Tab-separated table of C-alpha atoms in Angstrom:
chain	number	residue	atom	x	y	z
A	1	MET	CA	108.377	107.423	115.912
A	2	ARG	CA	112.101	107.770	116.429
A	3	LYS	CA	115.118	106.947	117.241
A	4	ARG	CA	114.899	110.482	115.668
A	5	MET	CA	113.024	111.471	112.532
A	6	ARG	CA	114.291	114.565	110.725
A	7	THR	CA	111.962	114.346	107.727
A	8	THR	CA	108.678	116.017	107.860
A	9	ALA	CA	105.003	119.601	107.047
A	10	VAL	CA	101.108	124.935	104.154
A	11	THR	CA	104.428	126.906	103.477
A	12	ALA	CA	105.660	129.446	106.070
A	13	VAL	CA	107.238	132.730	105.075
A	14	ALA	CA	110.994	133.106	105.473
A	15	VAL	CA	110.594	136.401	107.265
A	16	ALA	CA	108.404	134.747	109.905
A	17	LEU	CA	111.055	132.073	110.445
A	18	SER	CA	113.687	134.770	110.943
A	19	ALA	CA	111.466	136.393	113.552
A	20	ALA	CA	111.159	133.052	115.326
A	21	LEU	CA	114.920	132.606	115.437
A	22	ALA	CA	115.335	135.991	117.047
A	23	ALA	CA	112.586	135.575	119.645
A	24	PRO	CA	113.814	135.702	123.261
A	25	ALA	CA	113.242	132.885	125.731
A	26	VAL	CA	110.764	133.350	128.529
A	27	ALA	CA	111.140	131.270	131.672
A	28	THR	CA	108.599	130.984	134.464
A	29	GLY	CA	109.149	129.725	137.962
A	30	PRO	CA	106.898	128.132	140.585
A	31	GLY	CA	103.549	129.898	140.728
A	32	GLY	CA	104.037	131.349	137.250
A	33	ASP	CA	106.343	134.224	138.244
A	34	ARG	CA	108.703	135.211	135.485
A	35	THR	CA	112.229	134.482	136.615
A	36	GLY	CA	114.402	134.561	133.489
A	37	ASP	CA	117.812	132.858	133.855
A	38	THR	CA	117.843	132.422	137.619
A	39	GLY	CA	118.168	129.437	139.916
A	40	ASP	CA	119.247	125.931	139.009
A	41	HIS	CA	117.757	126.053	135.510
A	42	ARG	CA	119.957	128.713	133.961
A	43	ALA	CA	121.781	126.215	131.763
A	44	THR	CA	118.456	124.753	130.646
A	45	ALA	CA	117.161	128.202	129.706
A	46	ARG	CA	120.271	128.740	127.580
A	47	ALA	CA	119.858	125.320	125.928
A	48	VAL	CA	116.236	126.115	125.068
A	49	ARG	CA	117.296	129.410	123.481
A	50	ALA	CA	120.098	127.643	121.644
A	51	ALA	CA	117.608	125.223	120.079
A	52	VAL	CA	115.694	128.169	118.645
A	53	GLY	CA	118.980	129.665	117.487
A	54	ASP	CA	119.702	126.396	115.665
A	55	GLY	CA	116.461	126.745	113.700
A	56	VAL	CA	113.714	125.206	115.821
A	57	PRO	CA	110.625	127.452	115.484
A	58	GLY	CA	109.680	127.136	119.146
A	59	VAL	CA	110.257	125.167	122.359
A	60	THR	CA	108.102	124.462	125.394
A	61	LEU	CA	109.546	122.803	128.513
A	62	ARG	CA	108.501	121.893	132.035
A	63	ALA	CA	110.891	120.716	134.756
A	64	GLU	CA	109.894	119.486	138.218
A	65	ASP	CA	112.283	118.890	141.129
A	66	ARG	CA	112.561	119.411	144.896
A	67	ARG	CA	112.258	123.184	144.415
A	68	GLY	CA	108.966	122.918	142.543
A	69	VAL	CA	107.874	123.503	138.951
A	70	TRP	CA	109.796	125.539	136.390
A	71	THR	CA	108.652	126.174	132.821
A	72	ALA	CA	110.348	127.759	129.846
A	73	THR	CA	109.297	128.708	126.348
A	74	ALA	CA	111.252	130.126	123.432
A	75	GLY	CA	110.498	131.035	119.826
A	76	VAL	CA	107.026	130.867	118.372
A	77	GLY	CA	104.182	128.422	118.077
A	78	ASN	CA	102.908	129.932	114.844
A	79	LEU	CA	105.261	131.278	112.198
A	80	ARG	CA	102.500	133.220	110.434
A	81	THR	CA	101.103	135.081	113.458
A	82	GLU	CA	104.280	134.945	115.593
A	83	ARG	CA	102.210	133.761	118.546
A	84	PRO	CA	104.620	132.416	121.180
A	85	ARG	CA	104.659	128.869	122.459
A	86	SER	CA	102.796	128.153	125.690
A	87	PRO	CA	103.881	126.070	128.702
A	88	HIS	CA	100.484	124.364	128.347
A	89	ASP	CA	100.888	123.305	124.700
A	90	ARG	CA	99.756	119.862	123.685
A	91	TYR	CA	101.852	118.166	121.009
A	92	ARG	CA	102.382	114.901	119.171
A	93	VAL	CA	104.784	112.809	121.254
A	94	GLY	CA	105.778	110.190	118.658
A	95	SER	CA	107.603	107.227	120.178
A	96	ILE	CA	106.913	108.250	123.758
A	97	THR	CA	103.748	106.275	122.929
A	98	LYS	CA	105.904	103.156	123.265
A	99	THR	CA	106.259	103.536	127.026
A	100	PHE	CA	102.466	103.679	127.411
A	101	VAL	CA	102.065	100.552	125.257
A	102	ALA	CA	104.735	98.628	127.178
A	103	THR	CA	103.125	99.650	130.479
A	104	VAL	CA	99.780	98.171	129.433
A	105	LEU	CA	101.381	94.908	128.267
A	106	LEU	CA	103.221	94.609	131.582
A	107	GLN	CA	99.977	95.241	133.471
A	108	LEU	CA	98.370	92.416	131.485
A	109	GLU	CA	101.276	90.169	132.412
A	110	ALA	CA	100.849	91.067	136.088
A	111	GLU	CA	97.170	90.082	135.793
A	112	GLY	CA	98.137	86.696	134.326
A	113	ARG	CA	96.481	87.429	130.995
A	114	LEU	CA	99.659	86.918	129.000
A	115	SER	CA	103.359	86.256	129.443
A	116	LEU	CA	106.162	88.237	127.872
A	117	ASP	CA	107.659	84.865	126.979
A	118	ASP	CA	104.640	84.108	124.760
A	119	THR	CA	105.453	84.059	121.069
A	120	VAL	CA	104.043	86.679	118.751
A	121	ASP	CA	102.477	83.920	116.671
A	122	SER	CA	100.536	82.595	119.651
A	123	TRP	CA	98.654	85.900	119.743
A	124	LEU	CA	98.794	86.967	116.086
A	125	PRO	CA	98.887	83.713	114.096
A	126	GLY	CA	100.596	83.989	110.727
A	127	LEU	CA	100.986	87.782	110.771
A	128	VAL	CA	104.768	87.791	111.236
A	129	SER	CA	105.915	85.588	108.383
A	130	GLY	CA	107.661	85.826	105.039
A	131	ASN	CA	111.171	86.733	103.861
A	132	GLY	CA	112.674	84.992	106.887
A	133	HIS	CA	110.385	86.506	109.536
A	134	ASP	CA	108.969	83.870	111.861
A	135	GLY	CA	106.573	84.881	114.628
A	136	THR	CA	106.853	81.437	116.244
A	137	ARG	CA	110.433	82.320	117.270
A	138	ILE	CA	109.839	85.866	118.533
A	139	THR	CA	108.606	86.657	122.044
A	140	LEU	CA	106.581	89.623	123.248
A	141	ARG	CA	109.581	90.659	125.347
A	142	GLN	CA	111.701	90.843	122.197
A	143	LEU	CA	109.121	93.168	120.652
A	144	LEU	CA	109.271	95.510	123.630
A	145	ASN	CA	113.069	95.698	123.891
A	146	HIS	CA	113.716	95.758	120.119
A	147	THR	CA	115.640	92.481	119.980
A	148	SER	CA	113.125	90.775	117.656
A	149	GLY	CA	115.031	91.502	114.453
A	150	ILE	CA	111.759	92.484	112.738
A	151	TYR	CA	112.315	95.041	109.970
A	152	ASN	CA	111.299	98.639	110.742
A	153	TYR	CA	108.451	99.535	108.395
A	154	THR	CA	109.263	103.265	108.468
A	155	ALA	CA	112.673	102.443	106.954
A	156	ASP	CA	110.989	101.165	103.771
A	157	GLU	CA	111.910	103.545	100.920
A	158	ASP	CA	108.466	103.563	99.307
A	159	PHE	CA	106.804	104.200	102.660
A	160	GLY	CA	109.228	107.049	103.324
A	161	ARG	CA	108.590	108.703	99.949
A	162	THR	CA	104.841	108.344	100.394
A	163	TYR	CA	104.481	109.637	103.960
A	164	PHE	CA	107.629	111.570	104.927
A	165	LEU	CA	108.789	113.452	101.822
A	166	GLU	CA	107.064	116.501	100.342
A	167	GLU	CA	105.371	115.154	97.238
A	168	GLY	CA	103.984	112.074	98.931
A	169	PHE	CA	103.074	113.717	102.228
A	170	PHE	CA	100.737	116.310	100.770
A	171	GLU	CA	98.957	113.649	98.713
A	172	HIS	CA	98.729	111.043	101.468
A	173	ARG	CA	98.738	112.930	104.797
A	174	TYR	CA	95.091	111.971	105.492
A	175	ASP	CA	95.330	108.294	104.507
A	176	THR	CA	94.036	105.789	107.042
A	177	LEU	CA	96.378	102.820	107.436
A	178	ALA	CA	95.464	99.677	109.340
A	179	PRO	CA	98.207	98.326	111.627
A	180	GLU	CA	98.231	95.076	109.650
A	181	GLU	CA	99.153	97.097	106.540
A	182	LEU	CA	102.162	98.543	108.369
A	183	VAL	CA	103.259	95.057	109.397
A	184	ARG	CA	102.962	93.853	105.799
A	185	VAL	CA	105.363	96.608	104.708
A	186	ALA	CA	107.905	95.202	107.167
A	187	MET	CA	107.293	91.620	106.038
A	188	SER	CA	108.280	92.561	102.478
A	189	HIS	CA	111.881	92.816	103.760
A	190	GLU	CA	114.216	90.332	105.394
A	191	PRO	CA	114.719	90.536	109.178
A	192	ASP	CA	117.611	92.593	110.515
A	193	PHE	CA	118.911	89.570	112.474
A	194	ALA	CA	117.695	86.363	114.098
A	195	PRO	CA	115.434	86.872	117.141
A	196	GLY	CA	117.523	87.769	120.192
A	197	ALA	CA	120.754	88.052	118.220
A	198	GLY	CA	121.031	91.855	118.242
A	199	TRP	CA	119.314	95.166	118.910
A	200	ASN	CA	117.689	97.462	116.372
A	201	TYR	CA	114.948	100.031	116.874
A	202	SER	CA	111.870	98.966	114.912
A	203	ASN	CA	108.508	100.706	114.949
A	204	THR	CA	106.974	97.467	113.684
A	205	ASN	CA	107.589	95.897	117.099
A	206	TYR	CA	105.181	98.314	118.760
A	207	VAL	CA	102.540	98.107	116.040
A	208	LEU	CA	102.512	94.389	116.838
A	209	ALA	CA	102.436	95.092	120.589
A	210	GLY	CA	99.323	97.223	120.101
A	211	LEU	CA	97.655	94.371	118.194
A	212	VAL	CA	98.515	91.939	121.004
A	213	ILE	CA	96.835	94.249	123.538
A	214	GLU	CA	93.709	94.257	121.372
A	215	LYS	CA	93.746	90.474	121.044
A	216	ALA	CA	94.276	89.938	124.792
A	217	THR	CA	91.617	92.402	125.953
A	218	GLY	CA	89.106	92.573	123.113
A	219	ARG	CA	89.518	96.349	123.074
A	220	PRO	CA	91.718	98.694	121.011
A	221	TYR	CA	95.095	99.447	122.576
A	222	GLY	CA	94.161	103.136	122.844
A	223	GLU	CA	91.103	102.330	124.938
A	224	GLU	CA	93.255	100.241	127.273
A	225	ILE	CA	95.736	103.096	127.657
A	226	ARG	CA	92.863	105.446	128.501
A	227	ARG	CA	91.381	103.007	131.070
A	228	ARG	CA	94.631	101.915	132.664
A	229	VAL	CA	96.906	104.975	132.506
A	230	ILE	CA	95.301	108.213	131.306
A	231	ALA	CA	92.179	108.108	133.525
A	232	PRO	CA	93.826	106.851	136.771
A	233	LEU	CA	96.594	109.473	136.527
A	234	HIS	CA	94.189	112.250	135.426
A	235	LEU	CA	96.283	113.037	132.362
A	236	THR	CA	93.947	115.695	130.996
A	237	GLY	CA	96.221	116.727	128.111
A	238	THR	CA	96.896	113.196	126.857
A	239	SER	CA	95.008	111.364	124.113
A	240	VAL	CA	95.225	108.526	121.623
A	241	PRO	CA	93.861	110.203	118.477
A	242	GLY	CA	93.350	107.175	116.218
A	243	THR	CA	92.529	108.775	112.862
A	244	ARG	CA	91.772	112.305	114.112
A	245	THR	CA	93.958	114.712	112.153
A	246	GLY	CA	94.212	117.720	114.466
A	247	VAL	CA	95.932	118.453	117.776
A	248	PRO	CA	93.554	119.657	120.536
A	249	GLY	CA	94.191	123.086	121.997
A	250	PRO	CA	96.027	124.651	123.560
A	251	SER	CA	98.637	123.778	120.963
A	252	SER	CA	101.087	125.244	118.487
A	253	ARG	CA	101.618	124.555	114.805
A	254	ALA	CA	104.117	121.870	113.807
A	255	TYR	CA	106.687	122.440	111.058
A	256	GLY	CA	108.832	120.247	108.846
A	257	LYS	CA	111.078	120.449	105.793
A	258	LEU	CA	109.875	117.163	104.212
A	259	THR	CA	113.298	116.493	102.751
A	260	GLU	CA	115.871	113.820	103.544
A	261	ASP	CA	118.620	116.297	104.422
A	262	GLY	CA	116.584	118.959	106.235
A	263	SER	CA	117.053	121.535	103.480
A	264	GLY	CA	114.408	123.548	101.632
A	265	PRO	CA	111.368	125.541	102.721
A	266	VAL	CA	109.427	125.064	105.944
A	267	HIS	CA	105.964	123.486	105.725
A	268	ASP	CA	103.098	123.407	108.204
A	269	VAL	CA	102.589	119.684	108.916
A	270	THR	CA	100.277	120.007	111.911
A	271	ARG	CA	97.369	118.131	110.415
A	272	LEU	CA	97.875	114.465	109.509
A	273	ASN	CA	96.288	111.091	110.062
A	274	PRO	CA	98.426	109.479	112.784
A	275	SER	CA	97.379	105.944	111.848
A	276	MET	CA	100.659	105.906	109.888
A	277	ALA	CA	102.319	105.742	113.327
A	278	SER	CA	99.728	103.590	115.095
A	279	SER	CA	100.774	102.210	118.491
A	280	ALA	CA	104.405	102.975	117.670
A	281	GLY	CA	103.894	106.733	117.882
A	282	GLU	CA	100.439	108.281	117.498
A	283	MET	CA	99.784	109.790	120.943
A	284	ILE	CA	99.355	113.445	121.954
A	285	SER	CA	100.266	114.852	125.372
A	286	ASP	CA	101.728	117.876	127.162
A	287	SER	CA	104.766	118.374	129.359
A	288	LYS	CA	102.867	118.347	132.646
A	289	ASP	CA	101.241	114.998	131.849
A	290	LEU	CA	104.467	113.424	130.611
A	291	ASN	CA	106.279	114.331	133.819
A	292	ARG	CA	103.407	112.911	135.866
A	293	PHE	CA	103.334	109.708	133.804
A	294	TYR	CA	107.039	108.917	134.029
A	295	ARG	CA	107.179	109.836	137.717
A	296	ALA	CA	104.228	107.532	138.452
A	297	LEU	CA	105.738	104.752	136.363
A	298	LEU	CA	109.212	104.838	137.929
A	299	THR	CA	107.851	105.074	141.476
A	300	GLY	CA	105.659	101.983	141.137
A	301	ARG	CA	102.180	103.501	140.831
A	302	LEU	CA	101.440	101.763	137.527
A	303	LEU	CA	103.270	98.431	137.793
A	304	PRO	CA	104.023	95.882	140.513
A	305	GLY	CA	107.681	95.569	141.498
A	306	GLU	CA	108.306	92.468	139.383
A	307	GLN	CA	107.046	94.107	136.200
A	308	LEU	CA	108.862	97.376	136.894
A	309	GLU	CA	112.048	95.381	137.331
A	310	GLU	CA	111.432	93.734	133.950
A	311	MET	CA	110.815	97.104	132.341
A	312	THR	CA	114.075	98.552	133.660
A	313	ASP	CA	116.178	95.518	132.702
A	314	THR	CA	117.998	97.044	129.744
A	315	VAL	CA	119.832	95.850	126.656
A	316	ALA	CA	122.978	97.891	125.982
A	317	VAL	CA	122.547	100.184	122.980
A	318	ASN	CA	125.889	101.959	123.351
A	319	ASP	CA	128.224	103.170	126.100
A	320	ARG	CA	125.656	105.450	127.704
A	321	ASN	CA	122.246	104.152	126.655
A	322	GLY	CA	120.265	101.046	127.459
A	323	TYR	CA	116.816	100.022	126.240
A	324	GLY	CA	114.418	98.202	128.550
A	325	LEU	CA	110.766	97.510	127.764
A	326	GLY	CA	109.585	100.732	126.157
A	327	LEU	CA	111.918	102.660	128.442
A	328	MET	CA	115.422	103.962	127.795
A	329	SER	CA	118.145	104.710	130.337
A	330	THR	CA	120.794	107.343	129.621
A	331	GLU	CA	123.884	108.070	131.669
A	332	LEU	CA	124.660	111.767	131.349
A	333	SER	CA	128.103	113.378	131.341
A	334	CYS	CA	127.864	114.249	135.057
A	335	GLY	CA	127.070	110.659	136.055
A	336	VAL	CA	123.320	111.117	136.536
A	337	THR	CA	121.164	108.416	134.919
A	338	VAL	CA	117.743	109.372	133.587
A	339	TRP	CA	114.906	107.152	132.402
A	340	GLY	CA	112.312	107.945	129.757
A	341	HIS	CA	111.846	108.086	126.009
A	342	GLY	CA	112.055	110.440	123.066
A	343	GLY	CA	109.672	110.779	120.175
A	344	GLY	CA	109.751	112.229	116.681
A	345	ILE	CA	106.922	112.585	114.193
A	346	HIS	CA	106.203	115.134	111.460
A	347	GLY	CA	106.953	118.599	112.842
A	348	SER	CA	107.392	117.470	116.423
A	349	THR	CA	110.404	116.340	118.462
A	350	SER	CA	109.775	115.509	122.119
A	351	ASP	CA	111.603	114.084	125.117
A	352	ALA	CA	110.526	113.170	128.628
A	353	VAL	CA	112.869	111.777	131.292
A	354	THR	CA	113.065	111.432	135.046
A	355	THR	CA	115.506	110.168	137.651
A	356	ARG	CA	114.945	106.633	138.939
A	357	ASP	CA	113.404	107.959	142.161
A	358	GLY	CA	111.030	110.208	140.189
A	359	ARG	CA	112.176	113.341	142.014
A	360	HIS	CA	113.549	115.275	139.051
A	361	SER	CA	111.659	115.227	135.749
A	362	VAL	CA	111.732	117.221	132.542
A	363	ALA	CA	109.586	117.072	129.416
A	364	PHE	CA	109.796	119.315	126.367
A	365	ASN	CA	108.893	119.704	122.720
A	366	PHE	CA	110.403	121.282	119.614
A	367	ASN	CA	107.700	122.181	117.052
A	368	GLY	CA	110.118	121.434	114.202
A	369	ASP	CA	111.828	118.218	113.139
A	370	TRP	CA	114.971	119.296	111.292
A	371	ALA	CA	117.052	121.199	113.847
A	372	GLY	CA	118.027	121.380	117.497
A	373	TYR	CA	119.623	118.922	119.930
A	374	PRO	CA	117.250	117.549	122.574
A	375	GLU	CA	120.172	115.770	124.242
A	376	ALA	CA	121.738	119.171	124.989
A	377	VAL	CA	118.588	120.284	126.818
A	378	ILE	CA	118.577	117.156	128.990
A	379	GLU	CA	122.292	117.524	129.753
A	380	ALA	CA	121.747	121.154	130.730
A	381	GLU	CA	118.847	120.366	133.055
A	382	TYR	CA	120.639	117.623	134.987
A	383	CYS	CA	124.293	118.573	134.659
A	384	GLY	CA	124.165	122.384	134.420
A	385	ASP	CA	127.230	124.249	133.240
């Protein structure tokens, strides 16, 4: 649901964690042949091992470029049994969900069923109001590029204690939350700024975007993603779980500390009701599907040229990052620019990026949320040593 969430969760034994930290990386090349640290991905293999050395229980990664497919795993997928991670693992992708949501809204615009210049209130009358929020002044475009100023509901302290910290999580992990409830949490705060006057990442924006899709189509946003993206691209590892609490196999366990500072014991947080993330971050996928999705998106298979141009029109976040419509651009240290999104949710940290031409993609997952540097893995894959 990120930016990046480092708070998240039955307790794993310290000795098992130590074993995970010591586990060697395994890399596989095209055709599944074990290749170790050879070829263009040697720096990536080292970065994957380094993540496990930093404390991540396990990593799974898949890269695709002109030479073919390369996969790598490190650490373990289960701290109790020490079963290794698999290249085929499915995992919660958190805010990578946002790119799927934005894609569907842009498809609806291309079909003439809505305009990104429509106000939020024209689709969801009265929902965005109170404490200075005014949905009559906020456009759908401002939801998608995070310039709406709407408060981020996951930043609410009570919400954080209830769903992200240990005591609350174990009591409330199976709660079902309606998207309107999440919006009401945000409306209890003042906006971050006037619409269009700044940039701030807000999960509330994408909860609202999911509700707009439902209003425009008469179907839940997840059904539209399945009809418009998952089925046409044959994304067999990708799902919108709704209130289902498990992760379909093949998959690993997910681990979190459930503390604000990442200290304390490790908890198994695999099972939870993802309605707390809704259309801001509830989806499940695997690395193969994520690479296929972003490659298809950036090469025009999902959107007409006009809508793809809108999606890649970015607002500057900092010197190296821009945010478009559910899509982030990052200029790496070697001058390469990649496009994609990251996602964090309890026990799961994921990233998926590709070059603008779709020819070089990488997607990976850490099954822990308190350690490791995904940015280092991306740098290694595209910039090497």
